[in-house]
Structures are given as structure tokens and as C-alpha cells.
């Protein structure tokens, strides 16, 4: 008989889609969306606690999620959010004689897709 576990799930957390949209078996071993999810959910706390330069926060604002950058206008935020991005392409071994080519969408696009759940 299966053991039933109660798992607490925050249904208001629209970024949780980042954790389950990519199957672990189809990704390189060094790839995980866990870091992206953690950095996005903890971004507000980090920005409010420290006034000094934070490279992770700067990267999130400029490359991944321009909506977090308050130093630019709303129009420029929208333009940067829609800016073209390139997927990450890689190969996995399909069988002894061939490989399968896969691609992961850019983190900015992943955030745009997860905002659909908002």
C-alpha cells in the first residue's frame, strides 16, 4: 500500500513552473533551473538587505529579467523583456551510434512563459 504524503504547494508561486518544465533526464548534468528559481524568489530579500554591488542581482536585472531593473523606464523594460535571445543547444547520446540534438530556451523566455501562470 502506498504511503500518502501531504506536500505543501504554494499555488500563488508562478515561478514554480521553472522547476518542472525541464525533465532531468533530458538535461546535461551541470544544468538545473533550481538556481534560477532560487535567485528569482530571493531577489527582493537580497536587494533590500544589501546596498553594495551584487553580481547575481546585476545579472538578473540586465540579462534575465529586465522588469527588476528600476533604473530604466517602463518602456525600455518592455523592450528588453521582448529582446531576442538564443537557446542553449546540446547533444545527448541516443544509442550507440547516434546523438539527439536538444535545446533549452533562454532564462528570459522561461520567465516570460512562467508569467503566463500569474
mmCIF file of N, CA and C in Angstrom:
data_model
loop_
_atom_site.group_PDB
_atom_site.id
_atom_site.type_symbol
_atom_site.label_atom_id
_atom_site.label_comp_id
_atom_site.label_asym_id
_atom_site.label_seq_id
_atom_site.Cartn_x
_atom_site.Cartn_y
_atom_site.Cartn_z
ATOM 1 N N UNK A 1 0.835 -1.176 0.000
ATOM 2 C CA UNK A 1 0.000 0.000 0.000
ATOM 3 C C UNK A 1 0.883 1.244 0.000
ATOM 4 N N UNK A 2 0.543 2.205 -0.803
ATOM 5 C CA UNK A 2 1.342 3.418 -0.936
ATOM 6 C C UNK A 2 1.157 4.322 0.275
ATOM 7 N N UNK A 3 2.243 4.942 0.673
ATOM 8 C CA UNK A 3 2.193 5.894 1.777
ATOM 9 C C UNK A 3 1.809 7.253 1.207
ATOM 10 N N UNK A 4 0.795 7.857 1.804
ATOM 11 C CA UNK A 4 0.316 9.137 1.326
ATOM 12 C C UNK A 4 1.044 10.247 2.079
ATOM 13 N N UNK A 5 1.657 11.162 1.337
ATOM 14 C CA UNK A 5 2.360 12.285 1.947
ATOM 15 C C UNK A 5 1.649 13.576 1.567
ATOM 16 N N UNK A 6 1.491 14.434 2.546
ATOM 17 C CA UNK A 6 0.917 15.746 2.285
ATOM 18 C C UNK A 6 2.050 16.700 1.939
ATOM 19 N N UNK A 7 2.056 17.189 0.725
ATOM 20 C CA UNK A 7 3.079 18.115 0.275
ATOM 21 C C UNK A 7 2.450 19.497 0.182
ATOM 22 N N UNK A 8 3.059 20.450 0.868
ATOM 23 C CA UNK A 8 2.573 21.830 0.833
ATOM 24 C C UNK A 8 3.047 22.476 -0.463
ATOM 25 N N UNK A 9 2.120 22.999 -1.231
ATOM 26 C CA UNK A 9 2.433 23.616 -2.508
ATOM 27 C C UNK A 9 1.810 24.999 -2.552
ATOM 28 N N UNK A 10 2.633 25.991 -2.768
ATOM 29 C CA UNK A 10 2.150 27.362 -2.860
ATOM 30 C C UNK A 10 1.648 27.610 -4.281
ATOM 31 N N UNK A 11 0.353 27.639 -4.462
ATOM 32 C CA UNK A 11 -0.226 27.783 -5.794
ATOM 33 C C UNK A 11 -0.114 29.206 -6.331
ATOM 34 N N UNK A 12 0.249 30.160 -5.471
ATOM 35 C CA UNK A 12 0.446 31.533 -5.921
ATOM 36 C C UNK A 12 1.841 31.741 -6.495
ATOM 37 N N UNK A 13 2.729 30.789 -6.292
ATOM 38 C CA UNK A 13 4.108 30.885 -6.767
ATOM 39 C C UNK A 13 4.158 30.505 -8.242
ATOM 40 N N UNK A 14 4.037 31.509 -9.112
ATOM 41 C CA UNK A 14 4.001 31.237 -10.547
ATOM 42 C C UNK A 14 5.358 30.799 -11.088
ATOM 43 N N UNK A 15 6.441 31.067 -10.364
ATOM 44 C CA UNK A 15 7.778 30.674 -10.825
ATOM 45 C C UNK A 15 8.053 29.186 -10.642
ATOM 46 N N UNK A 16 7.162 28.467 -9.968
ATOM 47 C CA UNK A 16 7.389 27.034 -9.769
ATOM 48 C C UNK A 16 7.383 26.267 -11.094
ATOM 49 N N UNK A 17 6.841 26.889 -12.135
ATOM 50 C CA UNK A 17 6.876 26.262 -13.463
ATOM 51 C C UNK A 17 8.308 26.105 -13.961
ATOM 52 N N UNK A 18 9.223 26.936 -13.474
ATOM 53 C CA UNK A 18 10.631 26.811 -13.859
ATOM 54 C C UNK A 18 11.224 25.490 -13.391
ATOM 55 N N UNK A 19 10.692 24.946 -12.316
ATOM 56 C CA UNK A 19 11.256 23.727 -11.739
ATOM 57 C C UNK A 19 10.802 22.465 -12.448
ATOM 58 N N UNK A 20 9.635 22.488 -13.081
ATOM 59 C CA UNK A 20 9.096 21.239 -13.616
ATOM 60 C C UNK A 20 8.972 21.206 -15.137
ATOM 61 N N UNK A 21 9.341 22.280 -15.828
ATOM 62 C CA UNK A 21 9.189 22.287 -17.284
ATOM 63 C C UNK A 21 10.284 21.525 -18.018
ATOM 64 N N UNK A 22 11.397 21.246 -17.357
ATOM 65 C CA UNK A 22 12.507 20.555 -17.997
ATOM 66 C C UNK A 22 12.750 19.238 -17.286
ATOM 67 N N UNK A 23 12.742 18.149 -18.018
ATOM 68 C CA UNK A 23 12.942 16.835 -17.415
ATOM 69 C C UNK A 23 14.418 16.602 -17.130
ATOM 70 N N UNK A 24 14.762 16.115 -15.950
ATOM 71 C CA UNK A 24 16.172 15.921 -15.600
ATOM 72 C C UNK A 24 16.913 14.961 -16.523
ATOM 73 N N UNK A 25 16.259 13.975 -17.069
ATOM 74 C CA UNK A 25 16.925 13.029 -17.952
ATOM 75 C C UNK A 25 17.311 13.616 -19.296
ATOM 76 N N UNK A 26 16.696 14.726 -19.663
ATOM 77 C CA UNK A 26 16.970 15.357 -20.950
ATOM 78 C C UNK A 26 17.946 16.522 -20.851
ATOM 79 N N UNK A 27 18.530 16.746 -19.689
ATOM 80 C CA UNK A 27 19.414 17.890 -19.473
ATOM 81 C C UNK A 27 20.839 17.442 -19.216
ATOM 82 N N UNK A 28 21.803 18.303 -19.534
ATOM 83 C CA UNK A 28 23.177 17.999 -19.133
ATOM 84 C C UNK A 28 23.263 17.937 -17.610
ATOM 85 N N UNK A 29 24.226 17.213 -17.109
ATOM 86 C CA UNK A 29 24.318 17.019 -15.663
ATOM 87 C C UNK A 29 24.601 18.316 -14.919
ATOM 88 N N UNK A 30 25.204 19.293 -15.592
ATOM 89 C CA UNK A 30 25.527 20.549 -14.924
ATOM 90 C C UNK A 30 24.378 21.555 -14.965
ATOM 91 N N UNK A 31 23.284 21.221 -15.611
ATOM 92 C CA UNK A 31 22.179 22.161 -15.763
ATOM 93 C C UNK A 31 21.076 21.880 -14.755
ATOM 94 N N UNK A 32 20.535 22.946 -14.200
ATOM 95 C CA UNK A 32 19.366 22.847 -13.343
ATOM 96 C C UNK A 32 18.704 24.218 -13.276
ATOM 97 N N UNK A 33 17.404 24.258 -13.273
ATOM 98 C CA UNK A 33 16.679 25.512 -13.096
ATOM 99 C C UNK A 33 16.509 25.864 -11.627
ATOM 100 N N UNK A 34 17.005 25.019 -10.726
ATOM 101 C CA UNK A 34 16.880 25.297 -9.298
ATOM 102 C C UNK A 34 17.527 26.630 -8.939
ATOM 103 N N UNK A 35 18.718 26.883 -9.463
ATOM 104 C CA UNK A 35 19.420 28.131 -9.162
ATOM 105 C C UNK A 35 18.672 29.344 -9.669
ATOM 106 N N UNK A 36 18.122 29.254 -10.866
ATOM 107 C CA UNK A 36 17.338 30.358 -11.416
ATOM 108 C C UNK A 36 16.117 30.623 -10.544
ATOM 109 N N UNK A 37 15.425 29.577 -10.152
ATOM 110 C CA UNK A 37 14.242 29.719 -9.302
ATOM 111 C C UNK A 37 14.605 30.352 -7.960
ATOM 112 N N UNK A 38 15.660 29.853 -7.330
ATOM 113 C CA UNK A 38 16.074 30.376 -6.021
ATOM 114 C C UNK A 38 16.480 31.838 -6.133
ATOM 115 N N UNK A 39 17.268 32.179 -7.155
ATOM 116 C CA UNK A 39 17.711 33.565 -7.308
ATOM 117 C C UNK A 39 16.555 34.511 -7.593
ATOM 118 N N UNK A 40 15.572 34.074 -8.356
ATOM 119 C CA UNK A 40 14.426 34.940 -8.639
ATOM 120 C C UNK A 40 13.531 35.120 -7.417
ATOM 121 N N UNK A 41 13.326 34.056 -6.650
ATOM 122 C CA UNK A 41 12.460 34.173 -5.479
ATOM 123 C C UNK A 41 13.132 34.933 -4.340
ATOM 124 N N UNK A 42 14.454 34.860 -4.267
ATOM 125 C CA UNK A 42 15.187 35.536 -3.196
ATOM 126 C C UNK A 42 15.689 36.916 -3.609
ATOM 127 N N UNK A 43 15.405 37.352 -4.815
ATOM 128 C CA UNK A 43 15.949 38.616 -5.320
ATOM 129 C C UNK A 43 15.539 39.806 -4.454
ATOM 130 N N UNK A 44 14.293 39.883 -4.070
ATOM 131 C CA UNK A 44 13.823 41.017 -3.275
ATOM 132 C C UNK A 44 14.526 41.090 -1.923
ATOM 133 N N UNK A 45 14.703 39.947 -1.293
ATOM 134 C CA UNK A 45 15.360 39.931 0.017
ATOM 135 C C UNK A 45 16.808 40.390 -0.095
ATOM 136 N N UNK A 46 17.507 39.934 -1.109
ATOM 137 C CA UNK A 46 18.913 40.298 -1.302
ATOM 138 C C UNK A 46 19.043 41.784 -1.601
ATOM 139 N N UNK A 47 18.169 42.320 -2.434
ATOM 140 C CA UNK A 47 18.247 43.739 -2.797
ATOM 141 C C UNK A 47 17.942 44.640 -1.612
ATOM 142 N N UNK A 48 17.030 44.243 -0.758
ATOM 143 C CA UNK A 48 16.661 45.068 0.382
ATOM 144 C C UNK A 48 17.689 45.004 1.503
ATOM 145 N N UNK A 49 18.409 43.889 1.627
ATOM 146 C CA UNK A 49 19.359 43.725 2.720
ATOM 147 C C UNK A 49 20.703 44.383 2.459
ATOM 148 N N UNK A 50 21.128 44.468 1.219
ATOM 149 C CA UNK A 50 22.463 44.997 0.944
ATOM 150 C C UNK A 50 22.390 46.162 -0.029
ATOM 151 N N UNK A 51 23.199 47.165 0.249
ATOM 152 C CA UNK A 51 23.266 48.325 -0.629
ATOM 153 C C UNK A 51 24.458 48.251 -1.568
ATOM 154 N N UNK A 52 25.332 47.285 -1.367
ATOM 155 C CA UNK A 52 26.520 47.161 -2.201
ATOM 156 C C UNK A 52 26.197 46.415 -3.498
ATOM 157 N N UNK A 53 27.182 46.375 -4.388
ATOM 158 C CA UNK A 53 27.030 45.708 -5.677
ATOM 159 C C UNK A 53 26.916 44.203 -5.480
ATOM 160 N N UNK A 54 25.956 43.603 -6.156
ATOM 161 C CA UNK A 54 25.762 42.161 -6.103
ATOM 162 C C UNK A 54 25.756 41.654 -7.544
ATOM 163 N N UNK A 55 26.754 40.828 -7.948
ATOM 164 C CA UNK A 55 26.818 40.391 -9.348
ATOM 165 C C UNK A 55 25.619 39.561 -9.793
ATOM 166 N N UNK A 56 25.075 38.730 -8.905
ATOM 167 C CA UNK A 56 23.911 37.914 -9.274
ATOM 168 C C UNK A 56 22.706 38.809 -9.532
ATOM 169 N N UNK A 57 22.506 39.778 -8.660
ATOM 170 C CA UNK A 57 21.394 40.707 -8.824
ATOM 171 C C UNK A 57 21.542 41.523 -10.105
ATOM 172 N N UNK A 58 22.755 41.973 -10.385
ATOM 173 C CA UNK A 58 23.004 42.734 -11.605
ATOM 174 C C UNK A 58 22.723 41.892 -12.848
ATOM 175 N N UNK A 59 23.149 40.631 -12.837
ATOM 176 C CA UNK A 59 22.899 39.722 -13.961
ATOM 177 C C UNK A 59 21.404 39.508 -14.165
ATOM 178 N N UNK A 60 20.674 39.303 -13.062
ATOM 179 C CA UNK A 60 19.226 39.108 -13.165
ATOM 180 C C UNK A 60 18.551 40.328 -13.778
ATOM 181 N N UNK A 61 18.976 41.515 -13.351
ATOM 182 C CA UNK A 61 18.344 42.738 -13.844
ATOM 183 C C UNK A 61 18.646 43.008 -15.312
ATOM 184 N N UNK A 62 19.873 42.815 -15.724
ATOM 185 C CA UNK A 62 20.282 43.205 -17.075
ATOM 186 C C UNK A 62 19.979 42.146 -18.132
ATOM 187 N N UNK A 63 20.168 40.878 -17.809
ATOM 188 C CA UNK A 63 20.071 39.823 -18.816
ATOM 189 C C UNK A 63 18.783 39.013 -18.694
ATOM 190 N N UNK A 64 18.498 38.536 -17.496
ATOM 191 C CA UNK A 64 17.426 37.559 -17.322
ATOM 192 C C UNK A 64 16.057 38.205 -17.213
ATOM 193 N N UNK A 65 15.887 39.166 -16.294
ATOM 194 C CA UNK A 65 14.568 39.751 -16.072
ATOM 195 C C UNK A 65 14.664 41.270 -15.990
ATOM 196 N N UNK A 66 14.575 41.972 -17.111
ATOM 197 C CA UNK A 66 14.704 43.430 -17.112
ATOM 198 C C UNK A 66 13.615 44.147 -16.316
ATOM 199 N N UNK A 67 12.517 43.482 -15.986
ATOM 200 C CA UNK A 67 11.467 44.114 -15.183
ATOM 201 C C UNK A 67 11.947 44.460 -13.781
ATOM 202 N N UNK A 68 13.022 43.836 -13.319
ATOM 203 C CA UNK A 68 13.563 44.111 -11.991
ATOM 204 C C UNK A 68 14.431 45.360 -11.967
ATOM 205 N N UNK A 69 14.853 45.838 -13.126
ATOM 206 C CA UNK A 69 15.758 46.986 -13.212
ATOM 207 C C UNK A 69 14.954 48.275 -13.115
ATOM 208 N N UNK A 70 15.022 48.934 -11.969
ATOM 209 C CA UNK A 70 14.261 50.167 -11.755
ATOM 210 C C UNK A 70 14.981 51.398 -12.289
ATOM 211 N N UNK A 71 16.213 51.238 -12.782
ATOM 212 C CA UNK A 71 16.968 52.387 -13.283
ATOM 213 C C UNK A 71 16.574 52.761 -14.715
ATOM 214 N N UNK A 72 15.778 51.931 -15.377
ATOM 215 C CA UNK A 72 15.342 52.246 -16.742
ATOM 216 C C UNK A 72 13.826 52.425 -16.760
ATOM 217 N N UNK A 73 13.341 53.076 -17.807
ATOM 218 C CA UNK A 73 11.907 53.356 -17.902
ATOM 219 C C UNK A 73 11.115 52.079 -18.178
ATOM 220 N N UNK A 74 9.824 52.162 -17.976
ATOM 221 C CA UNK A 74 8.939 51.013 -18.181
ATOM 222 C C UNK A 74 8.942 50.590 -19.647
ATOM 223 N N UNK A 75 9.016 51.562 -20.553
ATOM 224 C CA UNK A 75 9.044 51.240 -21.982
ATOM 225 C C UNK A 75 10.300 50.455 -22.339
ATOM 226 N N UNK A 76 11.448 50.880 -21.790
ATOM 227 C CA UNK A 76 12.700 50.166 -22.067
ATOM 228 C C UNK A 76 12.705 48.792 -21.403
ATOM 229 N N UNK A 77 12.040 48.670 -20.258
ATOM 230 C CA UNK A 77 11.912 47.355 -19.618
ATOM 231 C C UNK A 77 11.141 46.409 -20.529
ATOM 232 N N UNK A 78 10.052 46.897 -21.114
ATOM 233 C CA UNK A 78 9.239 46.060 -22.007
ATOM 234 C C UNK A 78 10.022 45.680 -23.258
ATOM 235 N N UNK A 79 10.810 46.616 -23.804
ATOM 236 C CA UNK A 79 11.629 46.308 -24.978
ATOM 237 C C UNK A 79 12.682 45.258 -24.650
ATOM 238 N N UNK A 80 13.348 45.422 -23.507
ATOM 239 C CA UNK A 80 14.395 44.472 -23.118
ATOM 240 C C UNK A 80 13.809 43.096 -22.827
ATOM 241 N N UNK A 81 12.592 43.068 -22.303
ATOM 242 C CA UNK A 81 11.939 41.796 -21.998
ATOM 243 C C UNK A 81 11.630 41.014 -23.275
ATOM 244 N N UNK A 82 11.299 41.732 -24.348
ATOM 245 C CA UNK A 82 10.942 41.083 -25.611
ATOM 246 C C UNK A 82 12.136 40.890 -26.540
ATOM 247 N N UNK A 83 13.311 41.348 -26.121
ATOM 248 C CA UNK A 83 14.510 41.255 -26.957
ATOM 249 C C UNK A 83 14.813 39.801 -27.290
ATOM 250 N N UNK A 84 15.277 39.578 -28.512
ATOM 251 C CA UNK A 84 15.558 38.219 -28.971
ATOM 252 C C UNK A 84 16.664 37.586 -28.138
ATOM 253 N N UNK A 85 16.510 36.320 -27.841
ATOM 254 C CA UNK A 85 17.513 35.563 -27.093
ATOM 255 C C UNK A 85 17.763 34.239 -27.807
ATOM 256 N N UNK A 86 18.925 33.666 -27.554
ATOM 257 C CA UNK A 86 19.309 32.424 -28.231
ATOM 258 C C UNK A 86 19.173 31.237 -27.293
ATOM 259 N N UNK A 87 18.673 30.116 -27.786
ATOM 260 C CA UNK A 87 18.591 28.918 -26.943
ATOM 261 C C UNK A 87 19.962 28.275 -26.770
ATOM 262 N N UNK A 88 20.089 27.473 -25.728
ATOM 263 C CA UNK A 88 21.314 26.721 -25.471
ATOM 264 C C UNK A 88 21.156 25.349 -26.110
ATOM 265 N N UNK A 89 21.982 25.054 -27.102
ATOM 266 C CA UNK A 89 21.897 23.767 -27.792
ATOM 267 C C UNK A 89 22.940 22.791 -27.278
ATOM 268 N N UNK A 90 22.577 21.525 -27.186
ATOM 269 C CA UNK A 90 23.490 20.478 -26.730
ATOM 270 C C UNK A 90 23.033 19.139 -27.288
ATOM 271 N N UNK A 91 23.878 18.139 -27.153
ATOM 272 C CA UNK A 91 23.574 16.798 -27.659
ATOM 273 C C UNK A 91 23.564 15.798 -26.511
ATOM 274 N N UNK A 92 22.685 14.811 -26.605
ATOM 275 C CA UNK A 92 22.695 13.679 -25.685
ATOM 276 C C UNK A 92 22.840 12.408 -26.525
ATOM 277 N N UNK A 93 23.337 11.370 -25.902
ATOM 278 C CA UNK A 93 23.529 10.105 -26.607
ATOM 279 C C UNK A 93 22.185 9.398 -26.706
ATOM 280 N N UNK A 94 21.788 9.104 -27.931
ATOM 281 C CA UNK A 94 20.509 8.428 -28.166
ATOM 282 C C UNK A 94 20.692 6.912 -28.107
ATOM 283 N N UNK A 95 21.685 6.410 -28.803
ATOM 284 C CA UNK A 95 22.053 4.999 -28.746
ATOM 285 C C UNK A 95 23.546 4.911 -29.061
ATOM 286 N N UNK A 96 24.036 3.741 -29.330
ATOM 287 C CA UNK A 96 25.474 3.554 -29.539
ATOM 288 C C UNK A 96 25.990 4.259 -30.791
ATOM 289 N N UNK A 97 25.110 4.592 -31.713
ATOM 290 C CA UNK A 97 25.567 5.135 -32.987
ATOM 291 C C UNK A 97 25.083 6.552 -33.289
ATOM 292 N N UNK A 98 24.225 7.101 -32.486
ATOM 293 C CA UNK A 98 23.689 8.421 -32.824
ATOM 294 C C UNK A 98 23.467 9.279 -31.581
ATOM 295 N N UNK A 99 23.294 10.563 -31.852
ATOM 296 C CA UNK A 99 23.029 11.539 -30.802
ATOM 297 C C UNK A 99 21.729 12.265 -31.108
ATOM 298 N N UNK A 100 21.146 12.824 -30.074
ATOM 299 C CA UNK A 100 19.942 13.636 -30.231
ATOM 300 C C UNK A 100 20.311 15.079 -29.889
ATOM 301 N N UNK A 101 19.916 16.012 -30.733
ATOM 302 C CA UNK A 101 20.187 17.429 -30.512
ATOM 303 C C UNK A 101 18.988 18.043 -29.789
ATOM 304 N N UNK A 102 19.243 18.664 -28.642
ATOM 305 C CA UNK A 102 18.206 19.311 -27.850
ATOM 306 C C UNK A 102 18.584 20.763 -27.602
ATOM 307 N N UNK A 103 17.615 21.568 -27.241
ATOM 308 C CA UNK A 103 17.863 22.972 -26.925
ATOM 309 C C UNK A 103 17.037 23.371 -25.716
ATOM 310 N N UNK A 104 17.610 24.235 -24.898
ATOM 311 C CA UNK A 104 16.907 24.812 -23.757
ATOM 312 C C UNK A 104 16.635 26.275 -24.053
ATOM 313 N N UNK A 105 15.446 26.728 -23.739
ATOM 314 C CA UNK A 105 15.129 28.122 -24.008
ATOM 315 C C UNK A 105 15.891 29.023 -23.040
ATOM 316 N N UNK A 106 16.102 30.251 -23.458
ATOM 317 C CA UNK A 106 16.829 31.245 -22.668
ATOM 318 C C UNK A 106 16.067 31.514 -21.366
ATOM 319 N N UNK A 107 16.776 31.792 -20.261
ATOM 320 C CA UNK A 107 16.086 32.071 -18.993
ATOM 321 C C UNK A 107 15.082 33.218 -19.084
ATOM 322 N N UNK A 108 15.356 34.231 -19.908
ATOM 323 C CA UNK A 108 14.401 35.330 -20.052
ATOM 324 C C UNK A 108 13.092 34.824 -20.636
ATOM 325 N N UNK A 109 13.180 33.928 -21.604
ATOM 326 C CA UNK A 109 11.974 33.348 -22.197
ATOM 327 C C UNK A 109 11.257 32.446 -21.204
ATOM 328 N N UNK A 110 12.011 31.727 -20.378
ATOM 329 C CA UNK A 110 11.394 30.888 -19.356
ATOM 330 C C UNK A 110 10.592 31.738 -18.377
ATOM 331 N N UNK A 111 11.127 32.889 -18.006
ATOM 332 C CA UNK A 111 10.406 33.785 -17.100
ATOM 333 C C UNK A 111 9.156 34.328 -17.781
ATOM 334 N N UNK A 112 9.276 34.696 -19.057
ATOM 335 C CA UNK A 112 8.100 35.184 -19.788
ATOM 336 C C UNK A 112 7.009 34.118 -19.839
ATOM 337 N N UNK A 113 7.387 32.864 -20.048
ATOM 338 C CA UNK A 113 6.409 31.774 -20.067
ATOM 339 C C UNK A 113 5.809 31.538 -18.684
ATOM 340 N N UNK A 114 6.627 31.640 -17.642
ATOM 341 C CA UNK A 114 6.103 31.393 -16.296
ATOM 342 C C UNK A 114 5.160 32.508 -15.856
ATOM 343 N N UNK A 115 5.302 33.708 -16.417
ATOM 344 C CA UNK A 115 4.381 34.795 -16.084
ATOM 345 C C UNK A 115 2.979 34.535 -16.621
ATOM 346 N N UNK A 116 2.846 33.589 -17.540
ATOM 347 C CA UNK A 116 1.530 33.173 -18.019
ATOM 348 C C UNK A 116 0.686 32.657 -16.852
ATOM 349 N N UNK A 117 1.326 31.998 -15.884
ATOM 350 C CA UNK A 117 0.623 31.439 -14.730
ATOM 351 C C UNK A 117 0.220 32.507 -13.725
ATOM 352 N N UNK A 118 0.801 33.680 -13.832
ATOM 353 C CA UNK A 118 0.491 34.784 -12.929
ATOM 354 C C UNK A 118 -0.920 35.188 -13.162
#
